[in-house]
Amino acid sequence: MQPSITKDIKKTLDDIKKDDKHIDKISDPYENKQISKDKTTAFADITYNVSQTSLKDDSRDNIKSHLKDLRDNHNVQTELTGTGMTSTEVGGNSELVGIIVAFVVLLITFGSVIAAGLPIISALIGLASGVALLAY
C-alpha cells in the first residue's frame, strides 16, 4: 500500500472512533499485522462498549460515511461484516398478523375463545420471561 493511502486509512479509522462515543477501540491493521502478504488486504476490528442490539443506526452511518469517503478518494474497496453492522427491526406487522392467524386457527380448532387464548397467552408469558432472563 502506498504511504499516502496508509496515512489516510489510519486517519479514517481515527475519525470513525472520534465521531462515535460507543466505540471502545479500533485495531490498527498496521500495528497488529492484519495485512496480507501481498499488501492488498487489511482489516481492522471495531469494538463497541455497548451490545449489538443497543447499537444505533447513527453508529453504522458514521462508519459507512467515513468508509465511503475513503473509497471515493482513493479507490479503496471496503467491506463491513459482523452482526452489529446490519440493522434489524424487532417485531413489526408480520408478527402481529401471525398471532392473529394463530388465534383464529386455535379458535376454529378448539371452538372456544378461552381454549384458543391459553396457548397464545402462555407463549407470550414464555417470551416475556425469556427476554427478561436475557436482559438481566
PDB file of C-alpha atoms in Angstrom:
ATOM      1  CA  MET A   1       0.000   0.000   0.000  1.00  0.00           C
ATOM      2  CA  GLN A   2       1.156   3.484  -0.749  1.00  0.00           C
ATOM      3  CA  PRO A   3       2.188   5.607   2.236  1.00  0.00           C
ATOM      4  CA  SER A   4      -0.471   8.229   1.451  1.00  0.00           C
ATOM      5  CA  ILE A   5      -3.198   5.579   1.456  1.00  0.00           C
ATOM      6  CA  THR A   6      -1.835   4.081   4.674  1.00  0.00           C
ATOM      7  CA  LYS A   7      -1.915   7.510   6.298  1.00  0.00           C
ATOM      8  CA  ASP A   8      -5.481   8.160   5.120  1.00  0.00           C
ATOM      9  CA  ILE A   9      -6.675   4.738   6.275  1.00  0.00           C
ATOM     10  CA  LYS A  10      -5.265   5.417   9.743  1.00  0.00           C
ATOM     11  CA  LYS A  11      -6.861   8.878   9.747  1.00  0.00           C
ATOM     12  CA  THR A  12     -10.207   7.411   8.681  1.00  0.00           C
ATOM     13  CA  LEU A  13     -10.100   4.856  11.492  1.00  0.00           C
ATOM     14  CA  ASP A  14      -9.213   7.611  13.982  1.00  0.00           C
ATOM     15  CA  ASP A  15     -12.068   9.791  12.699  1.00  0.00           C
ATOM     16  CA  ILE A  16     -14.540   6.919  12.999  1.00  0.00           C
ATOM     17  CA  LYS A  17     -13.542   6.394  16.628  1.00  0.00           C
ATOM     18  CA  LYS A  18     -13.596  10.113  17.387  1.00  0.00           C
ATOM     19  CA  ASP A  19     -17.106  10.562  15.954  1.00  0.00           C
ATOM     20  CA  ASP A  20     -18.723   7.664  17.835  1.00  0.00           C
ATOM     21  CA  LYS A  21     -18.821   7.596  21.637  1.00  0.00           C
ATOM     22  CA  HIS A  22     -19.885   3.927  21.600  1.00  0.00           C
ATOM     23  CA  ILE A  23     -16.628   2.712  20.045  1.00  0.00           C
ATOM     24  CA  ASP A  24     -14.273   1.355  22.671  1.00  0.00           C
ATOM     25  CA  LYS A  25     -11.340   0.722  20.334  1.00  0.00           C
ATOM     26  CA  ILE A  26     -10.391   0.144  16.711  1.00  0.00           C
ATOM     27  CA  SER A  27      -7.483  -2.136  15.959  1.00  0.00           C
ATOM     28  CA  ASP A  28      -4.768  -0.670  13.756  1.00  0.00           C
ATOM     29  CA  PRO A  29      -4.140  -3.094  10.879  1.00  0.00           C
ATOM     30  CA  TYR A  30      -0.571  -1.837  10.506  1.00  0.00           C
ATOM     31  CA  GLU A  31       0.403  -2.302  14.144  1.00  0.00           C
ATOM     32  CA  ASN A  32      -1.383  -5.645  14.565  1.00  0.00           C
ATOM     33  CA  LYS A  33      -0.074  -7.106  11.305  1.00  0.00           C
ATOM     34  CA  GLN A  34      -3.579  -7.559   9.939  1.00  0.00           C
ATOM     35  CA  ILE A  35      -2.354  -7.096   6.385  1.00  0.00           C
ATOM     36  CA  SER A  36      -1.985  -9.741   3.710  1.00  0.00           C
ATOM     37  CA  LYS A  37       1.486 -10.677   2.432  1.00  0.00           C
ATOM     38  CA  ASP A  38       0.838  -9.011  -0.914  1.00  0.00           C
ATOM     39  CA  LYS A  39      -0.274  -5.857   0.976  1.00  0.00           C
ATOM     40  CA  THR A  40      -3.587  -5.617  -0.863  1.00  0.00           C
ATOM     41  CA  THR A  41      -5.863  -6.544   2.035  1.00  0.00           C
ATOM     42  CA  ALA A  42      -6.028  -5.175   5.560  1.00  0.00           C
ATOM     43  CA  PHE A  43      -8.693  -5.364   8.223  1.00  0.00           C
ATOM     44  CA  ALA A  44      -9.498  -3.514  11.402  1.00  0.00           C
ATOM     45  CA  ASP A  45     -11.681  -4.719  14.257  1.00  0.00           C
ATOM     46  CA  ILE A  46     -14.082  -2.259  15.858  1.00  0.00           C
ATOM     47  CA  THR A  47     -15.014  -2.988  19.464  1.00  0.00           C
ATOM     48  CA  TYR A  48     -18.075  -1.290  20.909  1.00  0.00           C
ATOM     49  CA  ASN A  49     -18.801  -0.578  24.564  1.00  0.00           C
ATOM     50  CA  VAL A  50     -22.496  -1.423  24.024  1.00  0.00           C
ATOM     51  CA  SER A  51     -24.195  -4.622  22.906  1.00  0.00           C
ATOM     52  CA  GLN A  52     -25.006  -5.127  19.240  1.00  0.00           C
ATOM     53  CA  THR A  53     -28.726  -4.784  19.963  1.00  0.00           C
ATOM     54  CA  SER A  54     -28.109  -1.373  21.565  1.00  0.00           C
ATOM     55  CA  LEU A  55     -26.150  -0.128  18.563  1.00  0.00           C
ATOM     56  CA  LYS A  56     -27.967   2.722  16.820  1.00  0.00           C
ATOM     57  CA  ASP A  57     -28.166   3.414  13.108  1.00  0.00           C
ATOM     58  CA  ASP A  58     -26.106   6.591  13.507  1.00  0.00           C
ATOM     59  CA  SER A  59     -23.116   4.454  14.557  1.00  0.00           C
ATOM     60  CA  ARG A  60     -23.442   2.370  11.395  1.00  0.00           C
ATOM     61  CA  ASP A  61     -23.979   5.503   9.309  1.00  0.00           C
ATOM     62  CA  ASN A  62     -20.853   7.100  10.806  1.00  0.00           C
ATOM     63  CA  ILE A  63     -18.719   4.157   9.721  1.00  0.00           C
ATOM     64  CA  LYS A  64     -20.335   3.913   6.296  1.00  0.00           C
ATOM     65  CA  SER A  65     -19.873   7.636   5.676  1.00  0.00           C
ATOM     66  CA  HIS A  66     -16.169   7.614   6.557  1.00  0.00           C
ATOM     67  CA  LEU A  67     -15.547   4.475   4.503  1.00  0.00           C
ATOM     68  CA  LYS A  68     -17.398   5.976   1.538  1.00  0.00           C
ATOM     69  CA  ASP A  69     -15.082   8.992   1.662  1.00  0.00           C
ATOM     70  CA  LEU A  70     -12.072   6.666   1.736  1.00  0.00           C
ATOM     71  CA  ARG A  71     -13.402   4.669  -1.231  1.00  0.00           C
ATOM     72  CA  ASP A  72     -14.198   7.782  -3.252  1.00  0.00           C
ATOM     73  CA  ASN A  73     -10.854   9.488  -2.624  1.00  0.00           C
ATOM     74  CA  HIS A  74      -8.507   6.505  -3.001  1.00  0.00           C
ATOM     75  CA  ASN A  75     -10.403   3.860  -4.944  1.00  0.00           C
ATOM     76  CA  VAL A  76     -10.071   1.515  -1.968  1.00  0.00           C
ATOM     77  CA  GLN A  77     -12.513  -1.355  -1.579  1.00  0.00           C
ATOM     78  CA  THR A  78     -14.058  -1.531   1.894  1.00  0.00           C
ATOM     79  CA  GLU A  79     -16.357  -4.122   3.414  1.00  0.00           C
ATOM     80  CA  LEU A  80     -18.319  -4.277   6.655  1.00  0.00           C
ATOM     81  CA  THR A  81     -19.026  -7.546   8.416  1.00  0.00           C
ATOM     82  CA  GLY A  82     -20.355  -8.576  11.774  1.00  0.00           C
ATOM     83  CA  THR A  83     -23.691  -8.747  13.453  1.00  0.00           C
ATOM     84  CA  GLY A  84     -23.565  -5.144  14.584  1.00  0.00           C
ATOM     85  CA  MET A  85     -23.321  -3.789  11.051  1.00  0.00           C
ATOM     86  CA  THR A  86     -26.745  -4.892   9.908  1.00  0.00           C
ATOM     87  CA  SER A  87     -29.859  -3.139  11.048  1.00  0.00           C
ATOM     88  CA  THR A  88     -32.547  -5.494  12.267  1.00  0.00           C
ATOM     89  CA  GLU A  89     -36.003  -4.438  13.274  1.00  0.00           C
ATOM     90  CA  VAL A  90     -37.655  -6.397  16.020  1.00  0.00           C
ATOM     91  CA  GLY A  91     -41.364  -7.033  15.821  1.00  0.00           C
ATOM     92  CA  GLY A  92     -43.497  -5.470  13.198  1.00  0.00           C
ATOM     93  CA  ASN A  93     -46.759  -6.135  11.434  1.00  0.00           C
ATOM     94  CA  SER A  94     -45.865  -9.657  10.330  1.00  0.00           C
ATOM     95  CA  GLU A  95     -45.627 -10.908  13.916  1.00  0.00           C
ATOM     96  CA  LEU A  96     -48.963  -9.335  14.813  1.00  0.00           C
ATOM     97  CA  VAL A  97     -50.579 -10.943  11.762  1.00  0.00           C
ATOM     98  CA  GLY A  98     -49.036 -14.281  12.761  1.00  0.00           C
ATOM     99  CA  ILE A  99     -50.503 -14.074  16.261  1.00  0.00           C
ATOM    100  CA  ILE A 100     -53.947 -13.196  14.890  1.00  0.00           C
ATOM    101  CA  VAL A 101     -53.858 -16.070  12.376  1.00  0.00           C
ATOM    102  CA  ALA A 102     -52.705 -18.467  15.102  1.00  0.00           C
ATOM    103  CA  PHE A 103     -55.550 -17.310  17.338  1.00  0.00           C
ATOM    104  CA  VAL A 104     -58.118 -17.832  14.551  1.00  0.00           C
ATOM    105  CA  VAL A 105     -56.770 -21.329  13.802  1.00  0.00           C
ATOM    106  CA  LEU A 106     -56.847 -22.219  17.507  1.00  0.00           C
ATOM    107  CA  LEU A 107     -60.352 -20.767  17.828  1.00  0.00           C
ATOM    108  CA  ILE A 108     -61.586 -22.954  14.965  1.00  0.00           C
ATOM    109  CA  THR A 109     -59.742 -25.994  16.325  1.00  0.00           C
ATOM    110  CA  PHE A 110     -60.808 -25.698  19.955  1.00  0.00           C
ATOM    111  CA  GLY A 111     -64.148 -23.954  19.415  1.00  0.00           C
ATOM    112  CA  SER A 112     -63.678 -21.751  22.476  1.00  0.00           C
ATOM    113  CA  VAL A 113     -62.151 -18.318  22.974  1.00  0.00           C
ATOM    114  CA  ILE A 114     -60.654 -19.324  26.326  1.00  0.00           C
ATOM    115  CA  ALA A 115     -59.143 -22.544  24.975  1.00  0.00           C
ATOM    116  CA  ALA A 116     -57.741 -20.679  21.956  1.00  0.00           C
ATOM    117  CA  GLY A 117     -56.355 -17.854  24.085  1.00  0.00           C
ATOM    118  CA  LEU A 118     -54.474 -20.010  26.601  1.00  0.00           C
ATOM    119  CA  PRO A 119     -51.710 -21.178  24.202  1.00  0.00           C
ATOM    120  CA  ILE A 120     -51.244 -17.610  22.946  1.00  0.00           C
ATOM    121  CA  ILE A 121     -51.080 -16.233  26.494  1.00  0.00           C
ATOM    122  CA  SER A 122     -48.660 -18.939  27.652  1.00  0.00           C
ATOM    123  CA  ALA A 123     -46.438 -18.272  24.613  1.00  0.00           C
ATOM    124  CA  LEU A 124     -46.383 -14.546  25.388  1.00  0.00           C
ATOM    125  CA  ILE A 125     -45.538 -15.256  29.041  1.00  0.00           C
ATOM    126  CA  GLY A 126     -42.728 -17.583  27.945  1.00  0.00           C
ATOM    127  CA  LEU A 127     -41.410 -14.983  25.520  1.00  0.00           C
ATOM    128  CA  ALA A 128     -41.506 -12.234  28.139  1.00  0.00           C
ATOM    129  CA  SER A 129     -39.754 -14.351  30.764  1.00  0.00           C
ATOM    130  CA  GLY A 130     -37.078 -15.433  28.261  1.00  0.00           C
ATOM    131  CA  VAL A 131     -36.376 -11.843  27.259  1.00  0.00           C
ATOM    132  CA  ALA A 132     -36.313 -10.814  30.929  1.00  0.00           C
ATOM    133  CA  LEU A 133     -33.765 -13.532  31.730  1.00  0.00           C
ATOM    134  CA  LEU A 134     -31.547 -12.467  28.836  1.00  0.00           C
ATOM    135  CA  ALA A 135     -31.785  -8.802  29.796  1.00  0.00           C
ATOM    136  CA  TYR A 136     -30.547  -9.394  33.339  1.00  0.00           C
TER     137      TYR A 136
END
